[in-house]
Structure formats: structure tokens, C-alpha cells
PDB file of C-alpha atoms in Angstrom:
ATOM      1  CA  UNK B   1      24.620 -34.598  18.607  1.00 62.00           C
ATOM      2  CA  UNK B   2      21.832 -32.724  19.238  1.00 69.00           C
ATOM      3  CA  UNK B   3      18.366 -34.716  19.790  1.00 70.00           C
ATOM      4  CA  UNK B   4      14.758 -32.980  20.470  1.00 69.00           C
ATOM      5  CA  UNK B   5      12.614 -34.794  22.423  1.00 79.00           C
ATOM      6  CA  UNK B   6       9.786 -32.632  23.268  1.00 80.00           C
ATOM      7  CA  UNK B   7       8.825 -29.376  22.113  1.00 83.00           C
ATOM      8  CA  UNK B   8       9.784 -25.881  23.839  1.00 88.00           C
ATOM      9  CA  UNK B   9       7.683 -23.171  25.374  1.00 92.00           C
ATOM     10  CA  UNK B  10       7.787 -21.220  22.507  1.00 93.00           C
ATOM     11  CA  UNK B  11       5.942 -23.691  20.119  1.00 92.00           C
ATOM     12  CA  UNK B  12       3.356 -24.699  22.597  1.00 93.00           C
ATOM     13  CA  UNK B  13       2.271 -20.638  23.253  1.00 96.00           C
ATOM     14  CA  UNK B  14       2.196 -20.655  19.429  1.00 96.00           C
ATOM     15  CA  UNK B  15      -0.145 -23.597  19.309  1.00 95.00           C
ATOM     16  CA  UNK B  16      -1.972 -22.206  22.160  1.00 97.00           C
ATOM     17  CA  UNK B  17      -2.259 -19.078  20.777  1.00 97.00           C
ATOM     18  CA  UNK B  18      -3.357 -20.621  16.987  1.00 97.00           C
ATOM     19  CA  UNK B  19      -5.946 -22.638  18.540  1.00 97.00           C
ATOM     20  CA  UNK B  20      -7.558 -19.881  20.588  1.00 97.00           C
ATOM     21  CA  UNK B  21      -7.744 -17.623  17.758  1.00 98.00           C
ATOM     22  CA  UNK B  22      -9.369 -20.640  15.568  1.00 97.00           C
ATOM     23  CA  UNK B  23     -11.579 -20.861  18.613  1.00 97.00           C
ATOM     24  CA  UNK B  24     -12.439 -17.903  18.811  1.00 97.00           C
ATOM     25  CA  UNK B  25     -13.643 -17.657  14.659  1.00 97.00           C
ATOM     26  CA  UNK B  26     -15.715 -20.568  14.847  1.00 97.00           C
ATOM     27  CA  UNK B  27     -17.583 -19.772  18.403  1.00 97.00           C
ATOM     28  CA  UNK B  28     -18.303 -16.325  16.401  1.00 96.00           C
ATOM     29  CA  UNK B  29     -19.564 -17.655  13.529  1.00 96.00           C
ATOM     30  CA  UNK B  30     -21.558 -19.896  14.923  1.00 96.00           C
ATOM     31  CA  UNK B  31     -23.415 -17.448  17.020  1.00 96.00           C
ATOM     32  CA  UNK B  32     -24.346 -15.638  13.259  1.00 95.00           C
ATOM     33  CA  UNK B  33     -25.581 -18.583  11.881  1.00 95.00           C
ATOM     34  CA  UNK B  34     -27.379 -19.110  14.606  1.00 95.00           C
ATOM     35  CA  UNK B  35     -28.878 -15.889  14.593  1.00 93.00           C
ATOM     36  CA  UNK B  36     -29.639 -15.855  10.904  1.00 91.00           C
ATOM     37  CA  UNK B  37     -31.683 -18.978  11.438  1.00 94.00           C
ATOM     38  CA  UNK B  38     -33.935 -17.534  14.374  1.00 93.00           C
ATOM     39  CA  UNK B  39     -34.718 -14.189  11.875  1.00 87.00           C
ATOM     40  CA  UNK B  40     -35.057 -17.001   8.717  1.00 89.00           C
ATOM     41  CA  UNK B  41     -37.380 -19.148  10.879  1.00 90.00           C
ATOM     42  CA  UNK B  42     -39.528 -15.828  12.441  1.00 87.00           C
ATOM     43  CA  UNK B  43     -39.580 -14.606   8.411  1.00 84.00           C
ATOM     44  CA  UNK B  44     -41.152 -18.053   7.566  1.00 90.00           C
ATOM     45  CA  UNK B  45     -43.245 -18.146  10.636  1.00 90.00           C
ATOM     46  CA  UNK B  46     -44.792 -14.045   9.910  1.00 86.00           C
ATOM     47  CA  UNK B  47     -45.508 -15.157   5.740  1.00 87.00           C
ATOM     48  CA  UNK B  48     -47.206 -18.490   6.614  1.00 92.00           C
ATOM     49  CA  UNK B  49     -49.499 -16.162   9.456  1.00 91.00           C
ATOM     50  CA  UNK B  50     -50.160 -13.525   6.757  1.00 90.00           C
ATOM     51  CA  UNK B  51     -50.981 -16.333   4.199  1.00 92.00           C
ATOM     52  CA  UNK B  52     -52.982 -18.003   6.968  1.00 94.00           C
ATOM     53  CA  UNK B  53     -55.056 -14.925   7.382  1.00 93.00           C
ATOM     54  CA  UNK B  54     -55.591 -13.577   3.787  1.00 92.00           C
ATOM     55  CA  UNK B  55     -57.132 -16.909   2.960  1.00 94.00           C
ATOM     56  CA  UNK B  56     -59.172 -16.854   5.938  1.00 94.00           C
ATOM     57  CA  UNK B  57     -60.295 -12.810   5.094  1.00 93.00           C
ATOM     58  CA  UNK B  58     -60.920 -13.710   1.960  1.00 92.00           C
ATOM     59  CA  UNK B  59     -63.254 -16.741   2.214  1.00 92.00           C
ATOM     60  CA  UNK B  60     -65.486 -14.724   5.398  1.00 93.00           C
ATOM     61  CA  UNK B  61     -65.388 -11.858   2.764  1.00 92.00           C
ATOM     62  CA  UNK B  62     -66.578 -13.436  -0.144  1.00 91.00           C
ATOM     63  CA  UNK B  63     -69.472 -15.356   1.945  1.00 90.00           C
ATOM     64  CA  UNK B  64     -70.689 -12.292   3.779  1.00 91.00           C
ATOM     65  CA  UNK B  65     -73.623 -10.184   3.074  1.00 90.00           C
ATOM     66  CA  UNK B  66     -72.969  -6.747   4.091  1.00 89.00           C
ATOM     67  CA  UNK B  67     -69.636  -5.338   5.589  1.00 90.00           C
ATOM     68  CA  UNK B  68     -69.000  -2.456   7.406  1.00 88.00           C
ATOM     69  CA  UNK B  69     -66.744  -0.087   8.377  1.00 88.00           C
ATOM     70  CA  UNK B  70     -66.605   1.350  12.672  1.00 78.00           C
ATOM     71  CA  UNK B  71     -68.124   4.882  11.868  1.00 71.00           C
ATOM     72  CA  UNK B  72     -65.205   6.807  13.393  1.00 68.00           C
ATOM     73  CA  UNK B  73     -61.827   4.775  11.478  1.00 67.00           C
ATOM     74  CA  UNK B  74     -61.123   2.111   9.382  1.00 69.00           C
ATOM     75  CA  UNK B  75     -59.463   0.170  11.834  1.00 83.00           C
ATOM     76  CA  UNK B  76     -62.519  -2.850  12.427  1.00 89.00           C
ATOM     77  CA  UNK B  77     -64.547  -4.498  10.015  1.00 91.00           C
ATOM     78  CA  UNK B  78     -67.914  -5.738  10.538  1.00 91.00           C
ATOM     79  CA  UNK B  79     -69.194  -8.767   8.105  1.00 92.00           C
ATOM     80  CA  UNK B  80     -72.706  -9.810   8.859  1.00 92.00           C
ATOM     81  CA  UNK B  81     -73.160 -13.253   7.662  1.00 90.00           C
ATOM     82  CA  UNK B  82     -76.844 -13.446   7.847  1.00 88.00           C
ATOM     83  CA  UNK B  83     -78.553 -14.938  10.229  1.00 89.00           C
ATOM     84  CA  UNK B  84     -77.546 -12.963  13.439  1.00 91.00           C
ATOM     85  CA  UNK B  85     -74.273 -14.355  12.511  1.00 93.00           C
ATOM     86  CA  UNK B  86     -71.059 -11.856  12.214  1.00 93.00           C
ATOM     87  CA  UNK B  87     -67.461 -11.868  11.528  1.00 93.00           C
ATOM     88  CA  UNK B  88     -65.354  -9.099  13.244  1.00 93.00           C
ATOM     89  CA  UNK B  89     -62.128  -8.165  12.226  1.00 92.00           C
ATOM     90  CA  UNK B  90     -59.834  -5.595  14.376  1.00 90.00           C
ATOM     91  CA  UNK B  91     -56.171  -4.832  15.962  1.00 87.00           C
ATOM     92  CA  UNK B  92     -55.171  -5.504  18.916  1.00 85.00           C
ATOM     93  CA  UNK B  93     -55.281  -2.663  22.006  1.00 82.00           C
ATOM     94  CA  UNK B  94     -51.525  -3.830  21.881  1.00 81.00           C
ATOM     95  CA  UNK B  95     -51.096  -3.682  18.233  1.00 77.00           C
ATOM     96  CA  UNK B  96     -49.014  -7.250  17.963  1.00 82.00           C
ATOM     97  CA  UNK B  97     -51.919  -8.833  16.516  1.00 86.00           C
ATOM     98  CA  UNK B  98     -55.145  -8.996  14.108  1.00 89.00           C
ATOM     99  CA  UNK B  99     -58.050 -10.355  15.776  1.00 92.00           C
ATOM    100  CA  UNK B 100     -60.761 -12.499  13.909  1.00 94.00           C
ATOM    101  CA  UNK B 101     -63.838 -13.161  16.261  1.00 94.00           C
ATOM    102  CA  UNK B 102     -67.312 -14.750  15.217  1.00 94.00           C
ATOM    103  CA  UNK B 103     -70.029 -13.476  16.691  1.00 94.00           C
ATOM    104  CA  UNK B 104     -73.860 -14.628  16.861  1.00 93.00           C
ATOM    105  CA  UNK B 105     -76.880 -12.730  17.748  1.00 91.00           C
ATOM    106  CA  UNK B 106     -74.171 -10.720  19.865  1.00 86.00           C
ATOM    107  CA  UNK B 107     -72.752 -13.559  21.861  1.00 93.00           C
ATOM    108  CA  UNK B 108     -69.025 -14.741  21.236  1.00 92.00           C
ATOM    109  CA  UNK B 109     -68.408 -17.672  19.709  1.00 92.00           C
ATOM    110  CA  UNK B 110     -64.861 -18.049  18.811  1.00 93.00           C
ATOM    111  CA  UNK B 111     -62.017 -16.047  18.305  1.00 93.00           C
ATOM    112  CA  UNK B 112     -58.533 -16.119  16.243  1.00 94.00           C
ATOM    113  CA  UNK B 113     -55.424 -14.032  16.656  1.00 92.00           C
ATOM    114  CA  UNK B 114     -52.957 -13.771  13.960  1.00 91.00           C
ATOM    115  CA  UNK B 115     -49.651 -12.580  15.512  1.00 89.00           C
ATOM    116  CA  UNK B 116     -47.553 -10.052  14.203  1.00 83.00           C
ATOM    117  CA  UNK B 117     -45.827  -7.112  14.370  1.00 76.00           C
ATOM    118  CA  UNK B 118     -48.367  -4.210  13.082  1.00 74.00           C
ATOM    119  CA  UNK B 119     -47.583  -0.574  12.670  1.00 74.00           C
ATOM    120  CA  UNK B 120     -51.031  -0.233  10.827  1.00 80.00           C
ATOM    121  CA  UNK B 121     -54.098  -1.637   9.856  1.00 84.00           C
ATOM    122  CA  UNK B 122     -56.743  -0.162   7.059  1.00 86.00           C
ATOM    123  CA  UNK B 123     -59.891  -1.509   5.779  1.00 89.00           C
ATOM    124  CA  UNK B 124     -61.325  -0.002   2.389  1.00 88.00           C
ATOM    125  CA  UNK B 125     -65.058  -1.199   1.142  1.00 88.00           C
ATOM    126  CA  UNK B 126     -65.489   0.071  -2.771  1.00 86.00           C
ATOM    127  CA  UNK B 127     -68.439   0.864  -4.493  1.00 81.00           C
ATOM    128  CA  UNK B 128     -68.222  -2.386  -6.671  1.00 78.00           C
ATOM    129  CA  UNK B 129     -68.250  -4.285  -3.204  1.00 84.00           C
ATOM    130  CA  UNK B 130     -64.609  -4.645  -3.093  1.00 89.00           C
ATOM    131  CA  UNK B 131     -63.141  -5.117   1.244  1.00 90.00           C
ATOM    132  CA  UNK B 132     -59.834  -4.616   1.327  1.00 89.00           C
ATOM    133  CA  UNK B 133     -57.503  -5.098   4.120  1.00 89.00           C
ATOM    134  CA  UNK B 134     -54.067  -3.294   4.465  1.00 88.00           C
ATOM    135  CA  UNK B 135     -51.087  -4.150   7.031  1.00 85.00           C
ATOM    136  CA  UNK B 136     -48.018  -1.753   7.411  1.00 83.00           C
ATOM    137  CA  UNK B 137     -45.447  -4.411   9.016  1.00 80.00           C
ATOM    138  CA  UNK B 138     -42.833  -2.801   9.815  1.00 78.00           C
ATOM    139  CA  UNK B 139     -39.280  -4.160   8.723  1.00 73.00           C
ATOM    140  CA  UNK B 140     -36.737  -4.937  11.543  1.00 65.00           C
ATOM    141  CA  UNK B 141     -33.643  -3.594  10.431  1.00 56.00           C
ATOM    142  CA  UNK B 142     -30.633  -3.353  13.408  1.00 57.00           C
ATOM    143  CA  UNK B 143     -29.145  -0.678  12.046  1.00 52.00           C
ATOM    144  CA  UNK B 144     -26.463   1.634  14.607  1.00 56.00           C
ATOM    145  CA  UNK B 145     -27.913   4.704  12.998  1.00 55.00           C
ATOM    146  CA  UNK B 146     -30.943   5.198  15.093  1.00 58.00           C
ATOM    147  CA  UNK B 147     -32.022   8.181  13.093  1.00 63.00           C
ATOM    148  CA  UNK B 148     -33.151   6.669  10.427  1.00 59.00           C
ATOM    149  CA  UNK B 149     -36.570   5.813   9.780  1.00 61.00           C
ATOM    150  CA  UNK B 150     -37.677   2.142   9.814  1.00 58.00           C
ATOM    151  CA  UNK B 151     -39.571   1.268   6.623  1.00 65.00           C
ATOM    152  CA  UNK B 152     -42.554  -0.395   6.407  1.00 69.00           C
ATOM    153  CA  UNK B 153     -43.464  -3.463   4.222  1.00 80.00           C
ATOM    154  CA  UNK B 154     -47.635  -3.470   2.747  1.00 85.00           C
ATOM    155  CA  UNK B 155     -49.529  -6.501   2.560  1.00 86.00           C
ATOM    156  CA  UNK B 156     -52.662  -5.669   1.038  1.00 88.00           C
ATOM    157  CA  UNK B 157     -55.262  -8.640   0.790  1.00 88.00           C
ATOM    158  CA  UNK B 158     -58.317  -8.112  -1.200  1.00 89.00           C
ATOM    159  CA  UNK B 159     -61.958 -10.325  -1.978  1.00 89.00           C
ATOM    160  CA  UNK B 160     -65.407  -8.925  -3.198  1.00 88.00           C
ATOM    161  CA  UNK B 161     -68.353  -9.481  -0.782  1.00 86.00           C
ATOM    162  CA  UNK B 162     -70.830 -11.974  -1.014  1.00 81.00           C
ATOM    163  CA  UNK B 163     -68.587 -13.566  -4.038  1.00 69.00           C
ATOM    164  CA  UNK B 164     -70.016 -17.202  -3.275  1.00 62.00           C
ATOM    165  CA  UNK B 165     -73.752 -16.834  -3.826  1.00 56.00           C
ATOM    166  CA  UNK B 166     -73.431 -14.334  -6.421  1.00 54.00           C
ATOM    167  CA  UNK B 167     -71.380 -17.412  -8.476  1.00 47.00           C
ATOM    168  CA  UNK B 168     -74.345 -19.862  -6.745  1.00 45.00           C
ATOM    169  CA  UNK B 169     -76.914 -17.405  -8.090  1.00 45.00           C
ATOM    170  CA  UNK B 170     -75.710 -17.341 -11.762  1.00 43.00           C
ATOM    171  CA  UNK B 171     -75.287 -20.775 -12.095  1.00 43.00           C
ATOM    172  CA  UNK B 172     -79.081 -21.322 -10.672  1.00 42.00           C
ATOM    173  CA  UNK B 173     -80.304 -18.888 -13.425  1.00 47.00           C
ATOM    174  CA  UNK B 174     -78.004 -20.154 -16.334  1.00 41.00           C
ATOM    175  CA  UNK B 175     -80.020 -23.715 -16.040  1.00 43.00           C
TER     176      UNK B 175
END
């Protein structure tokens, strides 16, 4: 009669091995999940900035008077509020983020950085009083091929100037 009462080297290497390999596949996956969830959570984080800021451009836009372009690009946009009061919108020397800064009679009052990762910046002014901003945002793509040419997503956020009184001006004339 033969009776086993424990198991031989053989099996347990086998286990061993089995379990190390299972291991091995979770511990993996794990780190992509968890690296899927930093990129979801930065995605979320870069839309609720960009929403954040094309509400904010839009509202200085439509209550400004006069904008205006810097002379020598389109890089910085000038909205004079009235009353020695300005709103001043620009890039970053290193181009990670839009600055917002409000301005009176010269003198700083308070500032705003939206954070992101810019390639480019534009501001347009129409004739029919139209600002426009435009962002090139680069995508981040990992890609082994480093020839290839990283594309860029546009956000383009638009408002007309002085939106607020014109409406505040109709509806004192309509009574």
C-alpha cells in the first residue's frame, strides 16, 4: 500500500511557479489601471480649466468696452473696462499657462493662471466686435515612433464685446 502524505518537490515548484506568474499579471495590470486613471483624472482636470476659463473670457469680454490686440502679435489681449479698469489676457514666458490679470489705473490688482499645456495661443477681434481666443493644446500621445508629429487639439472660445450693455441698452429704449 502506497499512502501520500505530503506533496513532492515537483508540485510545490509548479504551485510556486503558477502563483508567480498570476503574480506577476495582476501587479502588471494594476500598474495600467493605475496609469489610465492619472491620464483620465489630468483629462478631467485640463476640460474643467478650459471650461473654467472660456466662461471667465467670455463674461470680461462681453462686459468690456474696447479690446485690443499688443501691436506686434496676437498673443495678449487688452480689455479696458472703463473706468481705468482693464482685463489682460496673455501666455506665460513658460508657455504652461494663460494668465488673466486685472488691472486699475495701471496698478495690479489680481491675477489668475489657468494651467495647461499650450503650444499656442491666438487672439482675433472682428469687425462686428467679435474677440476670439484660440489654444493649440497639444495631445500627449507616447508613441515609440518619435518621428512622428504630435497633433494638436483647438479650443477656440468666442464672445462679442461689450455684449451686456448693448442687451441693457435695448431694453432701456424698448420701454
Amino acid at each position: 500500500m502506497d499512502l501520500r502524505e505530503g506533496f513532492t518537490l515537483i508540485e510545490m515548484l509548479a504551485v510556486m511557479a503558477t502563483m508567480s506568474i498570476l503574480f506577476t499579471v495582476a501587479v502588471t495590470t494594476l500598474a495600467f489601471l493605475m496609469r489610465v486613471e492619472m491620464q483620465g483624472t489630468e483629462r478631467i482636470q485640463d476640460n474643467l480649466i478650459l471650461q473654467k476659463l472660456s466662461h471667465q473670457f467670455r463674461m470680461d469680454v462681453a462686459t468690456a468696452r474696447q479690446a485690443n490686440l499688443m501691436p506686434d502679435n496676437q498673443k495678449q489681449l487688452n480689455l479696458d473696462r472703463g473706468h481705468g479698469t482693464s482685463i489682460v489676457y496673455f501666455m506665460t514666458q513658460s508657455g504652461d499657462a494663460m494668465r488673466r490679470e486685472i488691472r486699475k489705473e495701471g496698478k495690479l490688482i489680481s491675477q489668475e493662471e489657468y494651467r495647461l499645456h499650450l503650444s499656442d495661443t491666438k487672439f482675433e477681434i472682428d469687425q462686428q466686435e467679435l474677440v476670439s481666443l484660440e489654444l493649440q493644446i497639444p495631445e500627449e500621445t507616447n508613441h515609440e515612433n518619435k518621428t512622428l508629429k504630435p497633433l494638436n487639439r483647438v479650443f477656440r472660445c468666442e464672445s462679442h464685446l461689450n455684449h451686456q450693455n448693448r442687451f441693457l441698452n435695448q431694453s432701456v429704449e424698448s420701454r
